[in-house]
CSV table of C-alpha atoms in Angstrom, one decimal:
chain,number,residue,atom,x,y,z
A,796,ASP,CA,123.1,93.5,102.5
A,797,GLY,CA,120.3,96.1,102.8
A,798,GLY,CA,116.9,95.1,101.6
A,799,ILE,CA,113.5,93.7,102.2
A,800,THR,CA,112.8,90.1,103.0
A,801,GLN,CA,109.5,88.3,103.0
A,802,SER,CA,108.8,84.9,104.3
A,803,PRO,CA,107.7,82.3,103.4
A,804,LYS,CA,108.1,82.4,99.7
A,805,TYR,CA,105.2,79.9,99.2
A,806,LEU,CA,102.4,79.4,101.7
A,807,PHE,CA,99.4,77.0,101.6
A,808,ARG,CA,96.4,77.6,103.8
A,809,LYS,CA,93.3,75.7,104.5
A,810,GLU,CA,90.0,77.6,104.3
A,811,GLY,CA,89.1,79.1,107.6
A,812,GLN,CA,92.6,79.5,108.9
A,813,ASN,CA,94.4,82.8,109.6
A,814,VAL,CA,98.0,83.1,108.3
A,815,THR,CA,100.6,85.7,108.9
A,816,LEU,CA,103.1,86.9,106.2
A,817,SER,CA,106.4,88.3,107.4
A,818,CYS,CA,108.0,91.4,106.0
A,819,GLU,CA,111.3,92.8,107.3
A,820,GLN,CA,113.5,95.7,106.1
A,821,ASN,CA,116.9,96.9,107.2
A,822,LEU,CA,116.9,100.0,105.0
A,823,ASN,CA,115.8,102.2,107.8
A,824,HIS,CA,112.8,103.3,105.8
A,825,ASP,CA,109.9,104.9,107.6
A,826,ALA,CA,107.1,103.7,105.4
A,827,MET,CA,106.0,100.2,104.6
A,828,TYR,CA,103.2,98.8,102.4
A,829,TRP,CA,101.4,95.6,101.6
A,830,TYR,CA,100.0,94.9,98.1
A,831,ARG,CA,98.2,92.1,96.5
A,832,GLN,CA,98.7,91.1,92.9
A,833,ASP,CA,96.3,88.8,91.0
A,834,PRO,CA,97.1,87.3,87.6
A,835,GLY,CA,96.9,89.9,84.8
A,836,GLN,CA,96.2,92.7,87.3
A,837,GLY,CA,98.1,95.5,88.8
A,838,LEU,CA,99.1,95.8,92.4
A,839,ARG,CA,96.4,96.8,94.9
A,840,LEU,CA,97.2,98.4,98.2
A,841,ILE,CA,96.0,96.5,101.3
A,842,TYR,CA,97.6,98.5,104.2
A,843,TYR,CA,100.3,101.0,104.6
A,844,SER,CA,102.2,102.4,107.6
A,845,GLN,CA,104.0,105.8,107.6
A,846,ILE,CA,105.6,105.4,111.0
A,847,VAL,CA,105.9,102.9,113.9
A,848,ASN,CA,102.7,102.2,115.7
A,849,ASP,CA,100.6,103.7,113.0
A,850,PHE,CA,99.0,102.2,109.9
A,851,GLN,CA,96.2,103.0,107.4
A,852,LYS,CA,93.8,101.0,105.3
A,853,GLY,CA,94.5,100.9,101.6
A,854,ASP,CA,92.0,100.1,98.9
A,855,ILE,CA,91.3,96.5,99.8
A,856,ALA,CA,91.8,96.1,103.6
A,857,GLU,CA,88.8,93.9,104.3
A,858,GLY,CA,89.8,90.5,105.6
A,859,TYR,CA,93.4,91.7,106.5
A,860,SER,CA,95.1,93.0,109.5
A,861,VAL,CA,98.6,94.5,110.2
A,862,SER,CA,100.8,95.7,113.0
A,863,ARG,CA,103.8,98.0,113.1
A,864,GLU,CA,105.4,97.6,116.5
A,865,LYS,CA,108.9,98.0,115.1
A,866,LYS,CA,110.3,100.1,112.3
A,867,GLU,CA,111.8,97.2,110.5
A,868,SER,CA,108.8,94.9,110.6
A,869,PHE,CA,105.3,95.0,109.1
A,870,PRO,CA,103.6,91.6,109.3
A,871,LEU,CA,100.3,91.0,107.4
A,872,THR,CA,97.6,88.6,108.7
A,873,VAL,CA,95.2,87.2,106.2
A,874,THR,CA,92.2,86.3,108.1
A,875,SER,CA,89.4,83.8,107.4
A,876,ALA,CA,87.2,86.7,106.5
A,877,GLN,CA,89.2,87.3,103.3
A,878,LYS,CA,87.0,85.6,100.7
A,879,ASN,CA,89.6,85.2,97.9
A,880,PRO,CA,93.0,85.1,99.6
A,881,THR,CA,94.9,83.2,96.9
A,882,ALA,CA,97.3,85.8,95.4
A,883,PHE,CA,100.8,87.1,95.2
A,884,TYR,CA,101.5,89.3,98.2
A,885,LEU,CA,104.2,92.0,97.9
A,886,CYS,CA,105.6,94.1,100.7
A,887,ALA,CA,107.4,97.4,99.9
A,888,SER,CA,109.1,100.2,101.8
A,889,SER,CA,110.1,103.8,101.0
A,890,PRO,CA,112.2,106.3,102.9
A,891,GLN,CA,109.3,108.6,103.7
A,892,GLY,CA,105.7,108.0,104.5
A,893,GLY,CA,102.5,109.3,103.1
A,894,LEU,CA,102.6,107.6,99.7
A,895,SER,CA,104.9,110.4,98.6
A,896,THR,CA,106.9,110.5,95.4
A,897,ASP,CA,109.5,108.3,97.0
A,898,THR,CA,110.6,105.2,95.1
A,899,GLN,CA,109.2,102.0,96.6
A,900,TYR,CA,111.4,99.0,97.1
A,901,PHE,CA,109.8,95.6,97.0
A,902,GLY,CA,110.4,92.4,98.7
A,903,PRO,CA,110.5,89.1,96.8
A,904,GLY,CA,106.8,88.4,97.6
A,905,THR,CA,104.9,85.5,99.2
A,906,ARG,CA,102.6,83.4,97.0
A,907,LEU,CA,99.6,82.3,99.1
A,908,THR,CA,97.4,79.5,98.0
A,909,VAL,CA,94.2,78.5,99.8
A,910,LEU,CA,93.4,74.8,99.5
S,769,ARG,CA,87.2,103.8,83.3
S,770,LYS,CA,90.3,102.5,85.2
S,771,GLU,CA,92.5,105.1,86.8
S,772,VAL,CA,95.5,103.7,85.1
S,773,GLU,CA,95.3,101.7,81.9
S,774,GLN,CA,97.8,99.7,79.9
S,775,ASP,CA,97.6,97.4,76.9
S,776,PRO,CA,98.2,94.0,78.4
S,777,GLY,CA,100.0,92.7,75.2
S,778,PRO,CA,101.9,90.6,74.8
S,779,PHE,CA,104.1,92.6,72.5
S,780,ASN,CA,106.2,90.0,70.5
S,781,VAL,CA,109.2,91.7,68.9
S,782,PRO,CA,112.4,90.4,67.3
S,783,GLU,CA,115.8,91.2,68.9
S,784,GLY,CA,117.0,94.6,67.9
S,785,ALA,CA,113.5,96.1,67.4
S,786,THR,CA,112.3,99.3,68.8
S,787,VAL,CA,109.1,99.0,70.9
S,788,ALA,CA,106.9,101.5,72.7
S,789,PHE,CA,104.2,101.2,75.3
S,790,ASN,CA,101.7,103.7,76.5
S,791,CYS,CA,99.9,104.1,79.8
S,792,THR,CA,96.9,106.4,80.2
S,793,TYR,CA,95.7,107.9,83.4
S,794,SER,CA,92.4,109.4,84.3
S,795,ASN,CA,93.3,111.9,87.1
S,796,SER,CA,94.6,115.1,85.6
S,797,ALA,CA,96.0,116.1,89.0
S,798,SER,CA,98.4,113.2,89.0
S,799,GLN,CA,101.8,114.3,90.1
S,800,SER,CA,104.4,111.6,89.7
S,801,PHE,CA,105.0,108.8,87.2
S,802,PHE,CA,107.2,105.8,87.1
S,803,TRP,CA,107.9,102.7,85.0
S,804,TYR,CA,108.6,99.4,86.9
S,805,ARG,CA,109.7,96.2,85.4
S,806,GLN,CA,108.4,92.8,86.7
S,807,ASP,CA,109.9,89.5,85.7
S,808,CYS,CA,107.7,86.4,85.8
S,809,ARG,CA,106.8,85.5,89.4
S,810,LYS,CA,109.2,88.2,90.8
S,811,GLU,CA,108.7,91.5,92.5
S,812,PRO,CA,108.5,94.8,90.6
S,813,LYS,CA,111.7,96.8,90.3
S,814,LEU,CA,112.0,100.5,89.5
S,815,LEU,CA,113.0,101.0,85.9
S,816,MET,CA,112.8,104.8,85.7
S,817,SER,CA,111.0,107.9,86.7
S,818,VAL,CA,109.0,109.9,84.1
S,819,TYR,CA,109.4,113.7,83.8
S,820,SER,CA,107.6,116.2,81.7
S,821,SER,CA,110.9,116.9,79.9
S,822,GLY,CA,111.4,113.2,79.2
S,823,ASN,CA,114.3,111.2,80.4
S,824,GLU,CA,116.6,108.7,78.8
S,825,ASP,CA,118.6,105.8,80.4
S,826,GLY,CA,120.6,104.0,77.8
S,827,ARG,CA,118.2,102.2,75.5
S,828,PHE,CA,115.2,103.3,77.5
S,829,THR,CA,113.3,106.6,77.0
S,830,ALA,CA,110.3,107.7,79.1
S,831,GLN,CA,108.0,110.5,78.2
S,832,LEU,CA,105.0,112.3,79.8
S,833,ASN,CA,102.2,113.9,77.9
S,834,ARG,CA,100.1,115.8,80.4
S,835,ALA,CA,97.7,117.2,77.8
S,836,SER,CA,96.7,113.8,76.6
S,837,GLN,CA,97.3,112.2,80.0
S,838,TYR,CA,99.6,109.4,79.1
S,839,ILE,CA,103.1,108.3,79.7
S,840,SER,CA,105.2,106.2,77.3
S,841,LEU,CA,108.2,103.9,77.4
S,842,LEU,CA,110.4,103.4,74.4
S,843,ILE,CA,112.9,100.6,74.2
S,844,ARG,CA,115.5,100.6,71.4
S,845,ASP,CA,117.6,97.7,70.2
S,846,SER,CA,115.5,95.2,72.2
S,847,LYS,CA,117.4,92.4,74.0
S,848,LEU,CA,116.2,89.0,75.0
S,849,SER,CA,116.7,90.1,78.6
S,850,ASP,CA,114.1,92.9,78.1
S,851,SER,CA,111.4,90.3,78.1
S,852,ALA,CA,109.2,91.1,81.1
S,853,THR,CA,106.0,92.9,82.2
S,854,TYR,CA,106.3,96.7,82.4
S,855,LEU,CA,104.1,98.4,85.0
S,856,CYS,CA,103.3,102.1,85.0
S,857,VAL,CA,102.7,103.8,88.3
S,858,VAL,CA,100.9,107.0,88.8
S,859,ILE,CA,100.9,109.0,92.1
S,860,GLY,CA,98.2,111.6,92.7
S,861,PHE,CA,95.5,112.7,95.1
S,862,MET,CA,92.2,110.9,95.7
S,863,ASP,CA,89.0,112.8,96.3
S,864,THR,CA,89.6,112.4,100.1
S,865,GLY,CA,92.8,114.4,99.7
S,866,ARG,CA,95.0,111.3,100.4
S,867,ARG,CA,97.8,110.7,98.1
S,868,ALA,CA,97.3,107.5,96.1
S,869,LEU,CA,99.8,105.4,94.3
S,870,THR,CA,98.1,103.4,91.5
S,871,PHE,CA,99.7,100.6,89.5
S,872,GLY,CA,98.7,99.7,85.9
S,873,SER,CA,98.1,96.0,85.2
S,874,GLY,CA,101.2,95.9,83.1
S,875,THR,CA,102.2,95.3,79.5
S,876,ARG,CA,104.0,92.1,78.7
S,877,LEU,CA,107.0,92.2,76.3
S,878,GLN,CA,108.4,89.1,74.7
S,879,VAL,CA,111.6,89.6,72.7
S,880,GLN,CA,112.3,86.8,70.3
S,881,PRO,CA,115.6,85.6,68.9
């Protein structure tokens, strides 16, 4: 089945540790995105990538890093520099890049908790 | 003022009721508009696009009012399964010229038997 997968579903991290969230898609989409959602708030864009080997900062990129070495994969690393990392992280993809009018398809999300 | 604002609710309605949500946006140059549905602790899923002429999909009707800068979602004959949070999404240009996709914080709907 075509879709977007994220792993793990739940992740616990100790303060000071870096963690990497996985996002894979087999939809052959060019663009991929990472969002963060906090309780009672909308989604905020962390990073996005329009094409392989290229990515751009979103609105809240500080404390995060990404890579896009393959079209189907867009992992997000939450570094120890991120002051409030506990949140629901959502990965999305769309057929074209550039935050166009394309519909975005979301993965099931990873819930990160810092202990 | 937030770029995209929604009444957080919750809207508590009985089954069979008609309910409407609005979403206001601040950037008059915004180009595209969508409604997403998000179930508790799940990912958002596209519900429908919003066009100036309005569009209807079964019990759901979406409208865009550019003059007053808001979009609306009308749900007729509410079902228990409609209980969810409804997010509006606005796509436009930032001052830097970059396209930006902005999510509202969502309106929670609870349909009661």
